[in-house]
mmCIF file of C-alpha atoms in Angstrom:
data_model
loop_
_atom_site.group_PDB
_atom_site.id
_atom_site.type_symbol
_atom_site.label_atom_id
_atom_site.label_comp_id
_atom_site.label_asym_id
_atom_site.label_seq_id
_atom_site.Cartn_x
_atom_site.Cartn_y
_atom_site.Cartn_z
ATOM 1 C CA MET A 1 63.849 -6.487 167.204
ATOM 2 C CA MET A 2 67.297 -6.886 168.687
ATOM 3 C CA ILE A 3 69.822 -8.572 166.438
ATOM 4 C CA ASN A 4 72.455 -10.319 168.464
ATOM 5 C CA THR A 5 74.948 -13.139 168.748
ATOM 6 C CA ARG A 6 75.323 -15.378 171.752
ATOM 7 C CA ILE A 7 77.757 -13.171 173.605
ATOM 8 C CA LEU A 8 76.142 -9.878 172.594
ATOM 9 C CA TYR A 9 75.889 -8.540 176.082
ATOM 10 C CA SER A 10 78.277 -11.132 177.398
ATOM 11 C CA PHE A 11 78.629 -8.858 180.346
ATOM 12 C CA PHE A 12 80.030 -6.587 177.643
ATOM 13 C CA LEU A 13 80.328 -3.714 180.069
ATOM 14 C CA LEU A 14 83.042 -1.490 178.681
ATOM 15 C CA PHE A 15 82.219 1.260 181.116
ATOM 16 C CA SER A 16 84.597 3.868 182.379
ATOM 17 C CA PHE A 17 84.118 3.804 186.129
ATOM 18 C CA PRO A 18 85.657 6.574 188.262
ATOM 19 C CA LEU A 19 86.286 3.967 190.972
ATOM 20 C CA PHE A 20 88.361 5.333 193.852
ATOM 21 C CA GLN A 21 89.604 7.972 191.427
ATOM 22 C CA SER A 22 91.899 10.776 192.576
ATOM 23 C CA VAL A 23 91.915 14.291 191.187
ATOM 24 C CA SER A 24 95.447 13.844 189.813
ATOM 25 C CA PHE A 25 94.258 11.648 186.933
ATOM 26 C CA ALA A 26 90.622 12.720 186.680
ATOM 27 C CA LYS A 27 90.892 13.022 182.900
ATOM 28 C CA LYS A 28 91.877 9.362 182.646
ATOM 29 C CA PRO A 29 89.076 7.378 184.275
ATOM 30 C CA ASN A 30 89.577 3.953 185.759
ATOM 31 C CA ILE A 31 88.172 1.243 183.485
ATOM 32 C CA LEU A 32 86.583 -1.992 184.646
ATOM 33 C CA PHE A 33 85.746 -4.360 181.771
ATOM 34 C CA ILE A 34 83.674 -7.364 182.883
ATOM 35 C CA LEU A 35 83.255 -10.320 180.521
ATOM 36 C CA SER A 36 81.039 -13.339 181.011
ATOM 37 C CA ASP A 37 81.589 -16.372 178.817
ATOM 38 C CA ASP A 38 79.184 -17.614 176.135
ATOM 39 C CA GLN A 39 76.247 -15.764 177.683
ATOM 40 C CA SER A 40 73.090 -15.247 175.673
ATOM 41 C CA HIS A 41 71.318 -11.905 175.906
ATOM 42 C CA ARG A 42 68.235 -14.029 176.588
ATOM 43 C CA SER A 43 69.636 -14.677 180.064
ATOM 44 C CA VAL A 44 69.941 -10.997 180.997
ATOM 45 C CA GLY A 45 66.867 -9.331 182.483
ATOM 46 C CA CYS A 46 67.288 -5.924 180.838
ATOM 47 C CA TYR A 47 66.701 -7.405 177.376
ATOM 48 C CA PRO A 48 63.126 -7.891 176.180
ATOM 49 C CA GLU A 49 63.923 -11.380 174.846
ATOM 50 C CA SER A 50 64.638 -12.729 178.340
ATOM 51 C CA PRO A 51 61.964 -14.796 180.154
ATOM 52 C CA ASP A 52 60.085 -13.117 182.976
ATOM 53 C CA TRP A 53 61.776 -15.325 185.576
ATOM 54 C CA VAL A 54 65.287 -14.103 184.712
ATOM 55 C CA LYS A 55 66.554 -11.903 187.547
ATOM 56 C CA THR A 56 69.786 -9.961 186.971
ATOM 57 C CA PRO A 57 69.261 -6.799 189.043
ATOM 58 C CA HIS A 58 72.870 -5.617 189.085
ATOM 59 C CA ILE A 59 73.342 -5.883 185.322
ATOM 60 C CA ASP A 60 69.926 -4.303 184.818
ATOM 61 C CA SER A 61 71.004 -1.388 187.001
ATOM 62 C CA LEU A 62 74.139 -0.843 184.903
ATOM 63 C CA ALA A 63 72.040 -0.940 181.747
ATOM 64 C CA ARG A 64 69.510 1.498 183.188
ATOM 65 C CA ASP A 65 72.102 3.997 184.398
ATOM 66 C CA GLY A 66 74.575 3.516 181.554
ATOM 67 C CA ILE A 67 74.386 2.224 177.993
ATOM 68 C CA ARG A 68 72.746 -0.961 176.744
ATOM 69 C CA PHE A 69 73.635 -2.155 173.255
ATOM 70 C CA ALA A 70 70.610 -3.266 171.247
ATOM 71 C CA HIS A 71 72.372 -4.104 167.961
ATOM 72 C CA CYS A 72 75.860 -5.511 168.281
ATOM 73 C CA TYR A 73 77.815 -8.137 166.381
ATOM 74 C CA MET A 74 80.833 -10.133 167.483
ATOM 75 C CA SER A 75 82.258 -13.633 167.472
ATOM 76 C CA SER A 76 79.901 -15.782 169.451
ATOM 77 C CA TRP A 77 82.237 -18.268 171.083
ATOM 78 C CA CYS A 78 84.815 -18.467 173.851
ATOM 79 C CA MET A 79 88.294 -17.937 172.367
ATOM 80 C CA ALA A 80 87.025 -16.158 169.254
ATOM 81 C CA ALA A 81 85.173 -13.612 171.381
ATOM 82 C CA ARG A 82 88.272 -12.938 173.450
ATOM 83 C CA ALA A 83 90.362 -12.463 170.322
ATOM 84 C CA THR A 84 87.855 -9.900 169.083
ATOM 85 C CA LEU A 85 87.762 -8.022 172.388
ATOM 86 C CA LEU A 86 91.556 -7.927 172.718
ATOM 87 C CA THR A 87 92.253 -6.734 169.185
ATOM 88 C CA GLY A 88 89.183 -4.858 167.970
ATOM 89 C CA HIS A 89 88.972 -7.144 164.922
ATOM 90 C CA GLN A 90 86.327 -9.633 163.966
ATOM 91 C CA SER A 91 87.698 -13.131 164.529
ATOM 92 C CA TYR A 92 88.441 -13.709 160.843
ATOM 93 C CA GLY A 93 90.632 -10.590 160.867
ATOM 94 C CA VAL A 94 92.766 -11.557 163.872
ATOM 95 C CA LYS A 95 96.183 -12.321 162.415
ATOM 96 C CA SER A 96 98.217 -15.360 163.508
ATOM 97 C CA MET A 97 95.937 -16.549 166.331
ATOM 98 C CA ARG A 98 94.953 -20.196 166.013
ATOM 99 C CA MET A 99 94.284 -23.395 167.916
ATOM 100 C CA GLU A 100 97.439 -25.514 167.941
ATOM 101 C CA GLY A 101 98.809 -28.461 169.876
ATOM 102 C CA GLU A 102 96.944 -30.481 172.473
ATOM 103 C CA TYR A 103 93.434 -29.132 173.030
ATOM 104 C CA PRO A 104 92.801 -26.423 174.125
ATOM 105 C CA GLY A 105 96.261 -25.206 173.131
ATOM 106 C CA SER A 106 96.417 -21.951 171.183
ATOM 107 C CA VAL A 107 99.115 -19.619 169.889
ATOM 108 C CA TYR A 108 99.584 -16.170 168.386
ATOM 109 C CA ASN A 109 102.382 -13.846 167.318
ATOM 110 C CA SER A 110 102.370 -10.775 169.552
ATOM 111 C CA LYS A 111 103.788 -8.594 166.754
ATOM 112 C CA ASP A 112 101.181 -9.653 164.192
ATOM 113 C CA CYS A 113 98.445 -9.733 166.820
ATOM 114 C CA PRO A 114 98.965 -6.865 169.301
ATOM 115 C CA PHE A 115 96.461 -6.555 172.137
ATOM 116 C CA TRP A 116 95.118 -3.126 172.942
ATOM 117 C CA PRO A 117 95.803 -3.252 176.729
ATOM 118 C CA SER A 118 99.389 -2.476 175.695
ATOM 119 C CA VAL A 119 98.076 0.862 174.405
ATOM 120 C CA PHE A 120 96.651 1.639 177.841
ATOM 121 C CA ARG A 121 100.081 0.966 179.345
ATOM 122 C CA LYS A 122 101.683 3.449 176.961
ATOM 123 C CA GLU A 123 99.069 6.010 178.000
ATOM 124 C CA GLY A 124 99.997 5.742 181.657
ATOM 125 C CA TYR A 125 97.496 3.114 182.831
ATOM 126 C CA GLN A 126 98.272 0.205 185.086
ATOM 127 C CA THR A 127 96.744 -2.804 183.351
ATOM 128 C CA ALA A 128 95.432 -5.893 185.100
ATOM 129 C CA GLN A 129 93.619 -9.065 184.149
ATOM 130 C CA ILE A 130 91.884 -11.463 186.506
ATOM 131 C CA GLY A 131 90.050 -14.695 185.724
ATOM 132 C CA LYS A 132 89.950 -16.952 182.705
ATOM 133 C CA TRP A 133 92.596 -16.657 180.001
ATOM 134 C CA HIS A 134 92.169 -18.546 176.730
ATOM 135 C CA THR A 135 93.841 -16.573 173.968
ATOM 136 C CA GLY A 136 97.167 -18.344 173.546
ATOM 137 C CA VAL A 137 99.533 -20.014 175.992
ATOM 138 C CA ASP A 138 101.404 -16.684 176.072
ATOM 139 C CA ASN A 139 99.295 -14.650 178.500
ATOM 140 C CA GLY A 140 101.071 -11.359 177.799
ATOM 141 C CA PHE A 141 102.257 -10.614 181.326
ATOM 142 C CA GLY A 142 104.879 -7.864 181.296
ATOM 143 C CA ARG A 143 103.959 -6.857 177.762
ATOM 144 C CA ASP A 144 100.225 -6.235 177.973
ATOM 145 C CA TRP A 145 99.557 -6.651 181.683
ATOM 146 C CA ASP A 146 101.185 -5.166 184.786
ATOM 147 C CA PHE A 147 99.254 -7.541 187.041
ATOM 148 C CA GLN A 148 97.696 -10.853 186.140
ATOM 149 C CA LYS A 149 96.014 -13.569 188.189
ATOM 150 C CA VAL A 150 94.569 -16.042 185.718
ATOM 151 C CA TRP A 151 93.419 -19.537 184.955
ATOM 152 C CA ASN A 152 95.563 -20.038 181.838
ATOM 153 C CA ARG A 153 93.409 -22.707 180.221
ATOM 154 C CA PRO A 154 95.482 -23.448 177.076
ATOM 155 C CA ALA A 155 98.686 -23.807 179.113
ATOM 156 C CA PHE A 156 97.329 -26.697 181.192
ATOM 157 C CA PRO A 157 95.293 -29.145 179.057
ATOM 158 C CA GLU A 158 94.923 -31.519 182.007
ATOM 159 C CA ASN A 159 93.121 -28.753 183.932
ATOM 160 C CA SER A 160 91.170 -27.295 181.005
ATOM 161 C CA GLY A 161 87.812 -28.715 182.092
ATOM 162 C CA ASN A 162 87.961 -27.240 185.590
ATOM 163 C CA TYR A 163 85.918 -24.153 184.898
ATOM 164 C CA PHE A 164 84.572 -23.759 188.403
ATOM 165 C CA LYS A 165 86.820 -25.522 190.917
ATOM 166 C CA GLU A 166 90.362 -26.805 191.514
ATOM 167 C CA GLN A 167 92.002 -24.479 189.014
ATOM 168 C CA PHE A 168 95.685 -23.934 188.258
ATOM 169 C CA ILE A 169 96.051 -20.201 188.888
ATOM 170 C CA GLN A 170 99.053 -18.240 187.615
ATOM 171 C CA THR A 171 100.007 -14.947 189.238
ATOM 172 C CA ASN A 172 102.242 -12.630 187.236
ATOM 173 C CA GLY A 173 103.622 -15.425 185.080
ATOM 174 C CA LYS A 174 104.858 -17.544 187.986
ATOM 175 C CA LYS A 175 104.328 -21.260 188.513
ATOM 176 C CA ALA A 176 100.647 -22.167 188.622
ATOM 177 C CA ILE A 177 99.183 -23.076 192.003
ATOM 178 C CA MET A 178 96.201 -25.378 192.531
ATOM 179 C CA THR A 179 93.464 -23.143 193.929
ATOM 180 C CA GLN A 180 90.290 -24.261 195.676
ATOM 181 C CA GLY A 181 86.939 -22.494 195.834
ATOM 182 C CA TYR A 182 84.251 -21.560 193.336
ATOM 183 C CA SER A 183 85.994 -19.719 190.497
ATOM 184 C CA THR A 184 83.383 -16.975 190.066
ATOM 185 C CA ASP A 185 83.707 -16.051 193.735
ATOM 186 C CA ASN A 186 87.512 -16.207 193.570
ATOM 187 C CA TYR A 187 87.712 -13.879 190.575
ATOM 188 C CA THR A 188 85.341 -11.385 192.180
ATOM 189 C CA LYS A 189 87.296 -11.422 195.448
ATOM 190 C CA TRP A 190 90.631 -10.833 193.702
ATOM 191 C CA ALA A 191 89.182 -8.045 191.557
ATOM 192 C CA GLU A 192 87.760 -6.254 194.592
ATOM 193 C CA GLU A 193 91.102 -6.581 196.362
ATOM 194 C CA TYR A 194 92.855 -5.045 193.371
ATOM 195 C CA VAL A 195 90.429 -2.142 193.033
ATOM 196 C CA ARG A 196 90.826 -1.375 196.732
ATOM 197 C CA GLY A 197 94.601 -1.155 196.408
ATOM 198 C CA GLY A 198 95.845 -4.730 196.705
ATOM 199 C CA HIS A 199 97.971 -6.908 194.409
ATOM 200 C CA GLY A 200 100.497 -4.179 193.710
ATOM 201 C CA LYS A 201 98.025 -1.605 192.444
ATOM 202 C CA GLU A 202 99.669 1.799 192.034
ATOM 203 C CA ASP A 203 97.516 4.579 193.487
ATOM 204 C CA ASN A 204 99.160 7.252 191.343
ATOM 205 C CA LYS A 205 97.986 5.652 188.094
ATOM 206 C CA PRO A 206 94.552 5.060 186.592
ATOM 207 C CA PHE A 207 93.814 1.377 186.102
ATOM 208 C CA TYR A 208 92.381 -0.797 183.363
ATOM 209 C CA LEU A 209 91.073 -4.086 184.787
ATOM 210 C CA TRP A 210 89.785 -6.865 182.536
ATOM 211 C CA LEU A 211 87.742 -9.232 184.713
ATOM 212 C CA CYS A 212 87.011 -12.451 182.808
ATOM 213 C CA TYR A 213 84.629 -15.026 184.218
ATOM 214 C CA GLY A 214 84.378 -18.649 183.096
ATOM 215 C CA ALA A 215 80.620 -18.606 183.685
ATOM 216 C CA VAL A 216 78.296 -19.223 182.019
ATOM 217 C CA HIS A 217 80.397 -21.401 179.720
ATOM 218 C CA GLY A 218 79.645 -25.105 180.045
ATOM 219 C CA PRO A 219 79.751 -27.321 181.987
ATOM 220 C CA PHE A 220 76.946 -25.362 183.641
ATOM 221 C CA THR A 221 77.872 -25.395 187.325
ATOM 222 C CA PRO A 222 76.100 -22.902 189.587
ATOM 223 C CA ALA A 223 77.252 -22.218 193.112
ATOM 224 C CA LYS A 224 75.467 -24.366 195.686
ATOM 225 C CA ARG A 225 73.661 -21.298 197.032
ATOM 226 C CA HIS A 226 71.930 -20.952 193.657
ATOM 227 C CA PHE A 227 70.735 -24.542 193.221
ATOM 228 C CA ASP A 228 67.164 -23.712 194.266
ATOM 229 C CA ARG A 229 66.974 -20.233 192.766
ATOM 230 C CA TYR A 230 64.519 -21.143 189.968
ATOM 231 C CA PRO A 231 62.574 -24.230 191.100
ATOM 232 C CA ASN A 232 59.534 -23.688 188.848
ATOM 233 C CA ALA A 233 61.151 -21.934 185.902
ATOM 234 C CA LYS A 234 60.241 -23.139 182.433
ATOM 235 C CA VAL A 235 62.947 -22.757 179.808
ATOM 236 C CA ASP A 236 61.652 -22.614 176.262
ATOM 237 C CA ILE A 237 64.004 -24.204 173.741
ATOM 238 C CA PRO A 238 65.232 -21.543 171.275
ATOM 239 C CA GLU A 239 64.331 -22.222 167.671
ATOM 240 C CA ASP A 240 67.981 -22.169 166.612
ATOM 241 C CA ILE A 241 69.259 -24.787 169.053
ATOM 242 C CA TYR A 242 68.532 -27.809 166.836
ATOM 243 C CA PRO A 243 69.217 -28.248 163.120
ATOM 244 C CA PRO A 244 68.439 -27.793 160.339
ATOM 245 C CA ARG A 245 69.159 -24.064 160.186
ATOM 246 C CA ASN A 246 68.185 -22.983 156.731
ATOM 247 C CA GLY A 247 70.334 -20.296 155.163
ATOM 248 C CA LYS A 248 73.396 -21.067 157.289
ATOM 249 C CA PRO A 249 76.656 -22.615 155.999
ATOM 250 C CA GLU A 250 76.606 -26.414 155.941
ATOM 251 C CA TYR A 251 78.579 -26.786 159.177
ATOM 252 C CA SER A 252 76.214 -24.470 161.050
ATOM 253 C CA ARG A 253 73.118 -26.093 159.562
ATOM 254 C CA THR A 254 73.881 -29.521 160.992
ATOM 255 C CA LYS A 255 75.902 -29.060 164.191
ATOM 256 C CA GLU A 256 74.049 -30.337 167.260
ATOM 257 C CA GLN A 257 74.464 -27.352 169.550
ATOM 258 C CA TRP A 258 73.333 -23.786 169.932
ATOM 259 C CA ILE A 259 74.633 -21.665 167.064
ATOM 260 C CA PRO A 260 72.806 -18.321 166.837
#
């Protein structure tokens, strides 16, 4: 039986891809880290717990040709998961990071809470992040990231619910610009442009790209082209979606939402 939290797979694809790699830095592979938000392993086809109607052929291919984690533990929610993935600590061990100010405001001390992309920079990598950012108003550009094109959710509370359209996008720490289009498609387009040499990518350096999607975090908003993808699918309600949850702390036993 696979033991897992909600973001177990979470598109947790920390694969070293030799994408467009030159011989000059063959010993330092390019790294593409793709993260999906609040995604259950039950919604990924390569896991036995997923329903038969779940179709995720591209992720399944990566799992088949690479490594699929069957037992993995991490913080199971949005900001907490990001804190874990940026520091290597479980959420309770991430120093100084906390929610503060108007929701979804958050802060951290970069000295108490260093992010490991800065280590890649010291090792000669060009670091980049594209997509959703929700780990403090300070997005780390210039310290952790050489290139950044992000929806800085905690910096703009008035825009914090716009997961999939009309987002304030910041590029390299500059003034945010209202951006149209479906966010998942935008992030993918920008990432492909970067990998192919755009957005100031330096060809003489290996790259580390952290591609962070807002999907499948609520509000659940598929692209229009996917509205009719599963017309007859039956979704069984997981046993842990409604309380009581015996054996859990009081807060987890009674909260009316999915807590694995």
